[in-house]
Coordinates of C-alpha atoms and ligand atoms in Angstrom, one line a residue:
M1 CA 22.5 1.8 1.3
S2 CA 23.6 3.6 -1.8
D3 CA 22.3 6.9 -2.9
D4 CA 22.7 6.9 -6.7
R5 CA 20.0 8.0 -9.0
L6 CA 17.8 6.3 -11.6
P7 CA 19.5 6.3 -15.1
E8 CA 18.6 8.6 -18.0
N9 CA 16.0 6.2 -19.3
A10 CA 13.7 6.7 -16.3
S11 CA 11.8 9.8 -17.5
W12 CA 8.6 8.0 -16.3
I13 CA 9.4 9.0 -12.8
F14 CA 8.9 12.7 -13.7
E15 CA 5.5 12.0 -15.3
P16 CA 3.2 14.6 -13.7
N17 CA 0.6 12.2 -12.3
L18 CA 3.3 10.1 -10.6
Q19 CA 5.0 13.1 -9.2
D20 CA 1.7 14.4 -7.9
L21 CA 0.9 11.0 -6.3
L22 CA 4.3 10.8 -4.6
G23 CA 4.0 14.4 -3.5
T24 CA 0.5 13.8 -2.1
L25 CA 1.8 10.9 0.0
S26 CA 4.8 12.9 1.2
R27 CA 3.5 14.9 4.1
D28 CA 3.7 15.1 7.9
G29 CA 7.3 13.8 7.6
A30 CA 6.2 10.6 5.7
I31 CA 7.6 9.8 2.2
A32 CA 6.5 7.5 -0.6
R33 CA 8.7 5.6 -3.0
V34 CA 8.5 3.6 -6.2
V35 CA 9.6 0.0 -5.8
G36 CA 9.6 -3.3 -7.6
G37 CA 9.2 -3.9 -11.3
A38 CA 9.4 -0.3 -12.5
V39 CA 12.8 0.4 -10.8
R40 CA 14.2 -3.0 -11.5
D41 CA 13.2 -3.0 -15.2
T42 CA 14.6 0.6 -15.7
L43 CA 17.9 -0.5 -14.2
S44 CA 18.0 -3.4 -16.6
K45 CA 17.1 -1.1 -19.6
M46 CA 13.8 -2.9 -20.1
P47 CA 10.4 -1.2 -20.8
V48 CA 8.6 -0.4 -17.6
G49 CA 5.2 -2.0 -17.0
D50 CA 3.1 -1.3 -13.9
I51 CA 4.2 1.1 -11.2
D52 CA 4.2 0.0 -7.6
I53 CA 4.5 2.6 -4.8
A54 CA 5.2 2.1 -1.2
T55 CA 3.7 4.5 1.3
E56 CA 3.9 4.9 5.1
F57 CA 0.2 5.8 5.3
A58 CA -2.4 3.2 6.1
P59 CA -4.6 2.4 3.1
D60 CA -7.6 4.4 4.3
D61 CA -5.5 7.5 4.9
A62 CA -3.6 7.1 1.6
A63 CA -6.9 6.7 -0.2
G64 CA -8.3 9.9 1.4
F65 CA -5.3 12.0 0.4
L66 CA -5.2 10.6 -3.1
Q67 CA -9.0 11.2 -3.7
G68 CA -8.4 14.8 -2.4
A69 CA -5.7 15.2 -5.1
G70 CA -8.1 14.1 -7.8
F71 CA -7.2 10.4 -8.1
K72 CA -9.8 7.7 -8.5
V73 CA -9.2 5.0 -5.9
I74 CA -10.1 1.4 -6.1
E75 CA -9.9 -0.5 -2.8
T76 CA -10.0 -4.1 -4.0
G77 CA -6.7 -5.2 -2.4
K78 CA -7.1 -3.0 0.7
S79 CA -7.1 -5.9 3.2
H80 CA -3.6 -6.8 2.0
G81 CA -2.6 -3.1 2.2
T82 CA -2.9 -2.3 -1.5
I83 CA -5.1 0.3 -3.2
T84 CA -5.1 1.2 -6.9
A85 CA -5.0 4.9 -7.8
L86 CA -5.9 6.1 -11.3
R87 CA -5.7 9.4 -13.0
D88 CA -5.5 10.5 -16.7
G89 CA -5.4 6.8 -17.7
R90 CA -2.4 6.1 -15.4
V91 CA -2.6 3.3 -12.9
F92 CA -0.6 3.0 -9.7
Q93 CA -0.6 0.3 -7.1
V94 CA -0.1 1.9 -3.7
T95 CA 0.9 -0.5 -0.9
T96 CA 1.4 0.5 2.7
L97 CA 4.7 -0.4 4.2
R98 CA 4.2 -3.6 6.1
V99 CA 5.9 -6.4 7.9
D100 CA 4.3 -9.8 8.1
V101 CA 3.2 -10.8 11.6
R102 CA 2.0 -14.3 10.9
P103 CA 3.1 -15.3 7.4
H104 CA 0.7 -17.8 5.9
G105 CA 1.1 -17.5 2.2
R106 CA -1.0 -14.9 0.5
H107 CA -3.2 -14.5 3.6
A108 CA -0.4 -13.2 5.8
E109 CA -1.7 -11.0 8.5
V110 CA -0.2 -7.6 8.0
A111 CA 0.7 -4.8 10.4
F112 CA 1.5 -1.3 9.1
T113 CA 4.8 0.3 10.0
R114 CA 7.1 3.1 9.0
D115 CA 9.9 0.7 8.8
W116 CA 11.4 0.7 5.3
E117 CA 14.0 -2.0 6.2
G118 CA 11.1 -4.2 7.3
D119 CA 9.2 -3.5 4.1
A120 CA 12.2 -4.4 2.0
A121 CA 12.9 -7.6 4.0
R122 CA 9.3 -8.8 3.3
R123 CA 9.8 -8.6 -0.5
D124 CA 10.8 -11.8 -2.3
F125 CA 14.1 -11.1 -4.2
T126 CA 16.9 -8.6 -3.8
I127 CA 16.2 -7.2 -7.3
N128 CA 12.6 -6.5 -6.3
A129 CA 13.5 -4.5 -3.2
I130 CA 15.1 -1.5 -4.9
Y131 CA 13.3 1.8 -4.2
A132 CA 13.3 5.2 -6.0
D133 CA 12.3 8.5 -4.4
A134 CA 10.4 11.1 -6.4
D135 CA 13.6 12.8 -7.4
G136 CA 15.0 9.5 -8.7
R137 CA 17.3 8.8 -5.8
I138 CA 17.8 5.0 -5.3
H139 CA 17.7 3.0 -2.1
D140 CA 18.9 -0.5 -2.4
P141 CA 19.1 -2.2 1.0
F142 CA 20.0 -5.7 -0.2
D143 CA 22.3 -4.6 -3.1
G144 CA 19.8 -5.8 -5.7
R145 CA 21.7 -3.8 -8.3
A146 CA 24.8 -6.0 -7.9
D147 CA 22.6 -9.1 -8.4
L148 CA 20.9 -7.5 -11.4
A149 CA 24.3 -6.9 -12.9
A150 CA 25.4 -10.4 -12.1
G151 CA 22.2 -12.0 -13.4
Q152 CA 21.5 -13.5 -10.0
V153 CA 17.9 -14.0 -8.7
R154 CA 18.5 -14.2 -4.9
F155 CA 15.9 -14.6 -2.2
I156 CA 15.9 -12.1 0.6
G157 CA 16.6 -13.9 3.8
D158 CA 16.4 -17.7 4.2
A159 CA 15.3 -19.1 0.9
D160 CA 13.6 -22.2 2.4
Q161 CA 11.6 -20.0 4.8
R162 CA 10.7 -17.5 2.1
V163 CA 9.4 -20.3 -0.2
R164 CA 7.4 -21.8 2.7
E165 CA 5.7 -18.4 3.3
D166 CA 4.4 -18.3 -0.2
Y167 CA 5.0 -21.1 -2.7
L168 CA 4.1 -18.7 -5.6
R169 CA 7.7 -17.4 -5.1
I170 CA 8.9 -20.6 -6.8
L171 CA 7.2 -19.6 -10.0
R172 CA 8.3 -16.0 -9.5
Y173 CA 11.9 -17.3 -9.1
F174 CA 11.8 -18.9 -12.6
R175 CA 10.1 -15.9 -14.1
F176 CA 12.8 -13.5 -12.9
L177 CA 15.4 -16.0 -13.8
A178 CA 14.1 -15.9 -17.3
A179 CA 14.0 -12.1 -17.5
F180 CA 17.2 -11.3 -15.5
G181 CA 19.2 -14.4 -15.0
S182 CA 22.5 -15.1 -16.6
G183 CA 25.2 -17.6 -15.8
K184 CA 24.6 -20.3 -13.2
P185 CA 21.5 -19.8 -11.1
D186 CA 22.1 -19.3 -7.3
A187 CA 22.2 -22.8 -6.1
G188 CA 20.7 -22.1 -2.7
G189 CA 17.5 -20.5 -4.2
L190 CA 17.1 -23.3 -6.8
A191 CA 17.5 -26.0 -4.1
A192 CA 14.9 -24.2 -1.9
C193 CA 12.4 -24.2 -4.8
I194 CA 13.0 -27.9 -5.3
R195 CA 12.6 -28.6 -1.6
G196 CA 9.4 -26.6 -1.5
R197 CA 8.0 -28.3 -4.6
A198 CA 5.0 -30.0 -2.9
G199 CA 3.6 -26.7 -1.8
V200 CA 2.8 -25.6 -5.4
A201 CA -0.2 -28.0 -5.3
D202 CA -2.0 -25.6 -3.0
L203 CA -1.7 -22.5 -5.2
S204 CA -4.8 -21.2 -6.9
A205 CA -5.2 -21.7 -10.6
E206 CA -5.4 -17.9 -11.1
R207 CA -2.1 -17.2 -9.5
L208 CA -0.4 -20.1 -11.3
R209 CA -1.8 -19.0 -14.6
A210 CA -0.7 -15.3 -14.2
E211 CA 2.9 -16.2 -13.2
L212 CA 3.3 -18.9 -15.9
L213 CA 2.1 -16.6 -18.6
K214 CA 4.4 -13.8 -17.4
L215 CA 7.3 -16.3 -17.5
L216 CA 6.4 -17.4 -21.0
A217 CA 6.1 -13.7 -22.1
V218 CA 9.8 -13.3 -21.6
D219 CA 11.3 -13.3 -25.0
D220 CA 14.3 -15.5 -24.2
C221 CA 12.7 -17.7 -21.5
L222 CA 14.1 -21.0 -22.7
A223 CA 16.9 -21.6 -20.3
A224 CA 14.6 -20.8 -17.3
V225 CA 11.9 -23.0 -18.6
E226 CA 14.4 -25.8 -19.1
A227 CA 15.6 -25.4 -15.5
F228 CA 12.0 -25.3 -14.3
A229 CA 11.2 -28.5 -16.2
H230 CA 14.4 -30.1 -14.9
T231 CA 13.2 -29.6 -11.3
G232 CA 10.0 -31.6 -12.1
I233 CA 7.9 -28.7 -10.7
L234 CA 6.7 -27.6 -14.1
M235 CA 5.4 -31.1 -14.8
D236 CA 3.6 -31.0 -11.4
I237 CA 1.9 -27.8 -12.4
L238 CA 0.9 -28.7 -15.9
G239 CA 0.1 -32.3 -15.0
G240 CA 1.6 -33.9 -18.0
V241 CA 3.9 -33.5 -20.9
V242 CA 6.4 -30.6 -21.0
Q243 CA 8.1 -30.0 -24.3
P244 CA 10.8 -27.3 -23.9
G245 CA 12.3 -28.3 -27.3
T246 CA 9.0 -27.4 -29.1
L247 CA 8.9 -24.1 -27.2
A248 CA 12.4 -23.4 -28.3
Q249 CA 11.3 -23.9 -31.9
L250 CA 8.4 -21.6 -31.5
A251 CA 10.5 -18.9 -29.9
E252 CA 13.0 -19.1 -32.7
I253 CA 10.2 -18.9 -35.3
E254 CA 8.6 -15.9 -33.5
R255 CA 12.0 -14.1 -33.7
H256 CA 12.4 -15.0 -37.3
L257 CA 9.0 -13.6 -38.1
V258 CA 9.5 -10.6 -35.9
R259 CA 6.4 -11.5 -33.9
D260 CA 6.1 -10.6 -30.2
P261 CA 6.2 -13.6 -27.9
D262 CA 2.7 -15.1 -27.6
P263 CA 2.6 -16.5 -24.1
L264 CA -0.6 -18.5 -24.6
L265 CA 0.6 -20.1 -27.8
R266 CA 3.9 -20.8 -26.1
L267 CA 2.0 -22.4 -23.2
G268 CA 0.2 -24.5 -25.8
V269 CA 3.3 -25.9 -27.6
L270 CA 5.0 -26.4 -24.2
A271 CA 2.2 -28.5 -22.7
I272 CA -0.2 -29.8 -25.3
R273 CA 0.2 -32.9 -27.5
T274 CA -3.4 -34.1 -27.5
R275 CA -6.9 -32.7 -27.0
E276 CA -6.9 -34.2 -23.6
D277 CA -3.8 -32.2 -22.7
A278 CA -5.6 -29.0 -23.8
A279 CA -8.6 -29.8 -21.7
R280 CA -6.4 -30.6 -18.6
L281 CA -4.4 -27.4 -19.1
A282 CA -7.6 -25.4 -19.4
D283 CA -8.8 -26.9 -16.1
R284 CA -5.6 -26.6 -14.2
L285 CA -4.9 -23.0 -15.1
R286 CA -8.6 -22.0 -15.4
L287 CA -8.1 -20.8 -19.0
S288 CA -11.1 -19.0 -20.4
N289 CA -13.3 -20.7 -23.0
D290 CA -11.8 -18.6 -25.7
E291 CA -8.3 -19.5 -24.7
H292 CA -9.1 -23.2 -24.4
T293 CA -10.7 -23.1 -27.9
R294 CA -7.8 -21.2 -29.3
L295 CA -5.3 -23.8 -28.2
A296 CA -7.5 -26.8 -29.0
T297 CA -8.0 -25.5 -32.5
A298 CA -4.4 -24.5 -33.1
L299 CA -3.4 -28.0 -32.0
D300 CA -4.9 -29.7 -35.1
E301 CA -4.3 -33.3 -34.0
A302 CA -4.4 -34.6 -37.6
G303 CA -1.5 -32.3 -38.3
H304 CA -2.4 -31.9 -41.9
L305 CA -1.6 -28.2 -42.3
S306 CA 2.0 -28.2 -43.6
P307 CA 3.9 -27.0 -46.6
V308 CA 3.6 -30.5 -48.0
L309 CA 0.0 -29.8 -49.0
A310 CA -0.6 -28.2 -52.4
E311 CA -1.4 -24.5 -52.4
A312 CA -5.1 -25.3 -52.8
G313 CA -4.9 -27.1 -49.5
W314 CA -3.3 -24.1 -47.9
K315 CA -6.1 -21.9 -49.2
E316 CA -8.8 -24.2 -48.0
N317 CA -7.3 -24.1 -44.5
L318 CA -7.1 -20.3 -44.6
Y319 CA -10.7 -20.1 -45.8
R320 CA -12.1 -22.5 -43.3
L321 CA -10.1 -21.4 -40.3
G322 CA -9.9 -17.6 -40.7
E323 CA -6.6 -15.7 -40.6
D324 CA -5.9 -15.9 -36.8
T325 CA -6.5 -19.6 -36.4
F326 CA -4.7 -20.3 -39.6
R327 CA -1.6 -18.6 -38.3
D328 CA -1.9 -20.2 -34.9
R329 CA -2.1 -23.6 -36.5
V330 CA 0.8 -23.0 -38.9
L331 CA 2.9 -21.9 -35.9
F332 CA 1.9 -24.8 -33.8
N333 CA 2.6 -27.3 -36.5
W334 CA 5.8 -25.6 -37.6
A335 CA 7.2 -25.6 -34.1
R336 CA 6.3 -29.3 -33.7
S337 CA 7.7 -30.2 -37.1
G338 CA 11.3 -29.5 -36.0
A339 CA 11.9 -28.0 -39.5
G340 CA 13.7 -24.9 -38.1
L341 CA 13.6 -21.6 -40.0
D342 CA 12.4 -23.3 -43.2
A343 CA 11.4 -21.1 -46.2
A344 CA 8.4 -23.3 -47.2
W345 CA 6.9 -23.0 -43.7
R346 CA 7.3 -19.2 -43.8
D347 CA 5.7 -19.1 -47.2
L348 CA 2.7 -21.0 -45.8
Y349 CA 2.6 -18.7 -42.7
E350 CA 2.5 -15.7 -45.0
L351 CA -0.3 -16.9 -47.2
P352 CA -2.8 -14.4 -45.7
E353 CA -0.5 -11.6 -46.9
R354 CA -0.8 -12.8 -50.5
W355 CA -4.3 -14.1 -50.6
T356 CA -7.5 -13.1 -49.0
A357 CA -10.2 -15.7 -48.7
P358 CA -13.3 -14.7 -50.6
T359 CA -16.8 -15.3 -49.2
L360 CA -19.0 -18.0 -50.6
P361 CA -21.0 -16.3 -53.4
L362 CA -24.1 -18.4 -52.6
R363 CA -26.9 -18.1 -50.1
G364 CA -30.0 -19.9 -49.1
E365 CA -32.1 -17.8 -51.5
D366 CA -30.0 -19.1 -54.4
V367 CA -30.9 -22.6 -53.5
L368 CA -34.6 -21.8 -53.1
A369 CA -34.5 -20.0 -56.5
R370 CA -33.5 -23.4 -58.0
G371 CA -36.9 -24.8 -56.8
I372 CA -35.7 -26.5 -53.6
E373 CA -38.2 -26.2 -50.7
A374 CA -37.2 -24.5 -47.6
G375 CA -35.9 -27.0 -45.0
P376 CA -32.8 -28.9 -43.9
D377 CA -31.9 -29.8 -47.5
V378 CA -31.0 -26.1 -48.2
G379 CA -28.2 -26.2 -45.6
R380 CA -26.9 -29.5 -46.9
I381 CA -26.9 -28.3 -50.5
L382 CA -25.1 -25.1 -49.5
D383 CA -22.4 -27.1 -47.6
R384 CA -21.9 -29.4 -50.6
A385 CA -21.8 -26.4 -53.0
E386 CA -19.2 -24.8 -50.7
D387 CA -17.0 -28.0 -50.8
L388 CA -17.3 -28.0 -54.6
W389 CA -16.5 -24.3 -54.8
I390 CA -13.4 -24.7 -52.7
E391 CA -12.3 -27.8 -54.7
A392 CA -12.7 -25.7 -57.9
G393 CA -10.4 -23.0 -56.5
F394 CA -12.9 -20.4 -55.3
P395 CA -14.2 -19.4 -58.8
G396 CA -16.0 -16.0 -59.0
E397 CA -18.0 -16.2 -62.3
D398 CA -21.8 -16.6 -61.9
S399 CA -22.1 -19.2 -64.6
V400 CA -19.5 -21.5 -63.0
I401 CA -21.0 -21.0 -59.6
L402 CA -24.5 -21.9 -60.8
K403 CA -23.1 -25.1 -62.3
L404 CA -21.6 -26.0 -59.0
L405 CA -24.9 -25.3 -57.3
D406 CA -26.7 -27.6 -59.7
R407 CA -24.1 -30.3 -59.1
A408 CA -24.6 -29.9 -55.4
I409 CA -28.4 -30.3 -55.8
A410 CA -27.9 -33.4 -57.9
D411 CA -25.5 -34.8 -55.3
A412 CA -28.0 -34.2 -52.5
G413 CA -30.4 -36.5 -54.3
P414 CA -34.2 -36.1 -54.7
A415 CA -35.9 -34.1 -52.0
Ligands
ATP1 P1 5.9 -6.9 -12.7 O1 5.0 -5.9 -12.2 O2 6.9 -6.4 -13.7 O3 5.3 -8.2 -13.1 P2 6.9 -6.8 -10.0 O4 8.1 -7.3 -9.4 O5 6.6 -5.4 -10.0 O6 6.9 -7.3 -11.5 P3 4.4 -7.2 -8.7 O7 3.5 -8.4 -8.6 O8 3.9 -6.0 -9.3 O9 5.7 -7.7 -9.4 O10 4.8 -6.9 -7.2 C1 5.4 -5.7 -6.8 C2 6.5 -6.0 -5.8 O11 5.9 -6.6 -4.6 C3 7.6 -7.0 -6.2 O12 8.6 -6.3 -6.9 C4 8.0 -7.5 -4.8 O13 8.9 -6.6 -4.2 C5 6.7 -7.5 -4.1 N1 6.1 -8.9 -4.2 C6 5.1 -9.2 -5.1 N2 4.8 -10.5 -5.0 C7 5.4 -11.0 -3.9 C8 5.5 -12.2 -3.3 N3 4.7 -13.3 -3.7 N4 6.3 -12.3 -2.2 C9 7.1 -11.3 -1.8 N5 7.1 -10.1 -2.4 C10 6.3 -9.9 -3.4
MG2 MG1 4.8 -4.5 -10.6

């Protein structure tokens, strides 16, 4: 075990709420440490996300001490040994040291211990079992730092057994491979994932979804996604087509446009070719209605939004879809077109920066004022007038608009 310290970029460890939390859980000879993502990401010079803490105290005791120190405590995960502590808008996951007694996936029975080595051995990968004390001192029982430096994602213990204990670790393997892997992946771990492949079928949609989106949120996830697809497991999870080539295109376009990775859209281009694909994906990963609608709408099976359209067609799309959906659809079609970093596609994508869609300057009252009786005809006439107005290039002058309205009334025929 090495006793180095966290590097300079780890100022978060000295944040007062965290220091207070660690101090509160360091009493009666017990200590608390930060572990997992925060330490790992700091060592890889990446931004730190959530902060996980390991404590020797049982959840009820830890909760009591923390409440006494002014933290709000949420006990949702208590049966698994985890509580959430909040203060001043900061969120900390506090997990009691534990060793699995009877490992059965996520419902492993847990026993609480003061055994730090046992706690480390229970974690999934060497890079996830690096601990930091309140003063930044590092404890690295499985030499996770060497694996981080070498770009190796290595299971702790026997890889086959670790996969059998919790098949979600297969997805986590590829997520961490995406974020930290370099060079050839550790053959033993990869083979264990492949051998454990069938177990993925029993994972809940929520867990699959969360891990997949985290994988796809990694900027440069492509090599890992390809490796994942190559094993066949990704196909099993998504239940159909997997198009890493299209994902590669989207990732390249995102970088070109200086857009943050969009995990949901990435999932869409990776796994959707038809509306049925979108529906199946929504079902398998329990996407929300909004997420499903977003992907189904971005998909645009007709594929007609492309730079080949005249500018009027671009504008019609932007007007009808709204800015967000317009951009989604351009990105989706652009990635699928295989055009690469093409200037015409970029021009299309940037239309909302040059032009804002006006609102239709006509309402029901305008139709009624032309002597049409209230009823379903009013809506039909308005729709027709809207089509004519778009066709005419969104004119703004009252006289032109009234002419369009009269044409729409004539087109609708006698009432
Ligand atoms: P991030 O929070 O950046 O997504 P993380 O590694 O912190 O990554 P968490 O889900 O927050 O992931 O888990 C915290 C730690 O708990 C992990 O670093 C790992 O040590 C352990 N852990 C989480 N999930 C598992 C699992 N399925 N099997 C074994 N250990 C796990
Ligand atoms: Mg974490």
